[in-house]
Amino acid sequence: MSGEIDPQAVPPRHTPAGHHAHRAGPTDYADADVRREAKKAAVWIGMAALVVAVVFMAQPLLVIFAGLVFAAMIDGGARLLGRILPIGRGWRVALVLLGTLAFLVWTAWFAGTTLADQAAQLPATVETQAMRALGWLEAHNMGVRAEDVRGVVQQALGGVGQLTRAVGGLLGGATTLFLVLVLGIYIAVEPRLYQRGIAWMLPMESRAHFHGTAALMGKSLRMLMFGRLLGMAVEGVGTWVALVLYGVPMSGLLGLLTGLLAFLPNIGAPLSGLIMVLVGFSGGTTMGLYCIAVYVIVQTVDGNIIVPMVAKKTVDLAPALVLGAQLVMGALFGILGLALADPLVAMIKVWLERHSARNASLAEAAAGEPLAVPPA
């Protein structure tokens, strides 16, 4: 004998390597119930990790969604131009961007030159009228003391002053605004590229459903933003013209604020109306009543003509649902969350409706199949 050990003479299970190769590891479960529960636990842990990631990345995700909203506005403008201009989509997108840039430059110039003095006078005028109204309530034993609410009024007027300064300079949140504009432009130029990229990460059987949902979301978002911009234009221009005809002071600034605040449904209109009425009463009771009439007429036209017209072609949202979302999003993310609450709720509703319709169709298909007959 040579003293060498034949490898074939020793069974593999007796060697250390073979012994460990055939033993169950810490992640191997022989029991089917244990494996099933482990998979469930992994899913719940993954969902919890996803929720934590969304919470920590909520602000960037909101900026990305704002870019999607801006891209939908650009795409809607390009589609609208396509009905009257027989040119390529790239040229139409460029025209929309040039028009948007011209409007922003005009707004900054108009607010920074013509409205600069009015913006400085507005907080003091509103504060004076608010305290006068509180004094009237206190004099008539309405249970309101001017001293108790003076601090609240001054704090609210500080927010109005910040708003007017932001309109004049557009300096607050410049980085966020720049990112939203850049993201919106990139997405609007080549939307199908990003849609195909997201669909590629989904299972093949879910891609057709995703494309249909994305198309419906895009259409609803375009119509929602079209209605929002149309309402802003009607409310802003209509308020400005009506106030100028009567000689209401700060009519240009009030029209601009009314148009900008119209982007916030349920909240912007009452706020702009309150400011307009307070400024109107600074010129007398008749002017104040006229401002109330202007507010009612403008809101009636917007609520009874523009909103129903757009709601027929987009997602119909309950006002209480939108208001609740605005309160939550505004408390969490400030003015950006407040502005994006409405389109975010609309997109979630579209996704839930599509998902529900898909489940219903699958259930109907399964119910319509003939029952399998077991073999004899």
Tab-separated table of C-alpha atoms in Angstrom, residues 73 80 221-239 258-260 262-263 298-299 301-311 313:
chain	number	residue	atom	x	y	z
A	73	MET	CA	-48.857	71.479	-18.141
A	80	LEU	CA	-53.309	72.458	-27.642
A	221	LEU	CA	-53.599	65.684	-14.926
A	222	ARG	CA	-53.533	67.747	-18.139
A	223	MET	CA	-57.227	68.534	-17.866
A	224	LEU	CA	-56.922	69.317	-14.168
A	225	MET	CA	-54.069	71.749	-14.765
A	226	PHE	CA	-55.845	73.260	-17.771
A	227	GLY	CA	-58.866	73.981	-15.612
A	228	ARG	CA	-56.643	75.367	-12.878
A	229	LEU	CA	-54.811	77.744	-15.233
A	230	LEU	CA	-58.062	78.808	-16.893
A	231	GLY	CA	-59.593	79.552	-13.508
A	232	MET	CA	-56.515	81.523	-12.467
A	233	ALA	CA	-56.696	83.630	-15.619
A	234	VAL	CA	-60.436	84.256	-15.329
A	235	GLU	CA	-60.314	85.119	-11.629
A	236	GLY	CA	-57.177	87.255	-11.875
A	237	VAL	CA	-58.097	89.237	-14.984
A	238	GLY	CA	-61.767	89.517	-14.055
A	239	THR	CA	-60.965	90.792	-10.570
A	258	THR	CA	-56.386	86.500	-6.769
A	259	GLY	CA	-55.048	84.757	-9.867
A	260	LEU	CA	-52.106	83.173	-8.051
A	262	ALA	CA	-56.718	80.479	-7.385
A	263	PHE	CA	-54.192	77.668	-7.854
A	298	VAL	CA	-66.081	86.011	-10.083
A	299	GLN	CA	-66.370	82.924	-7.887
A	301	VAL	CA	-68.530	82.250	-12.857
A	302	ASP	CA	-65.555	80.081	-11.965
A	303	GLY	CA	-67.530	77.603	-9.854
A	304	ASN	CA	-70.555	77.236	-12.139
A	305	ILE	CA	-68.933	77.407	-15.579
A	306	ILE	CA	-65.231	76.583	-15.552
A	307	VAL	CA	-65.091	73.957	-12.805
A	308	PRO	CA	-68.036	71.849	-14.093
A	309	MET	CA	-66.740	72.104	-17.664
A	310	VAL	CA	-63.349	70.717	-16.644
A	311	ALA	CA	-64.740	68.195	-14.142
A	313	LYS	CA	-63.290	65.446	-18.557
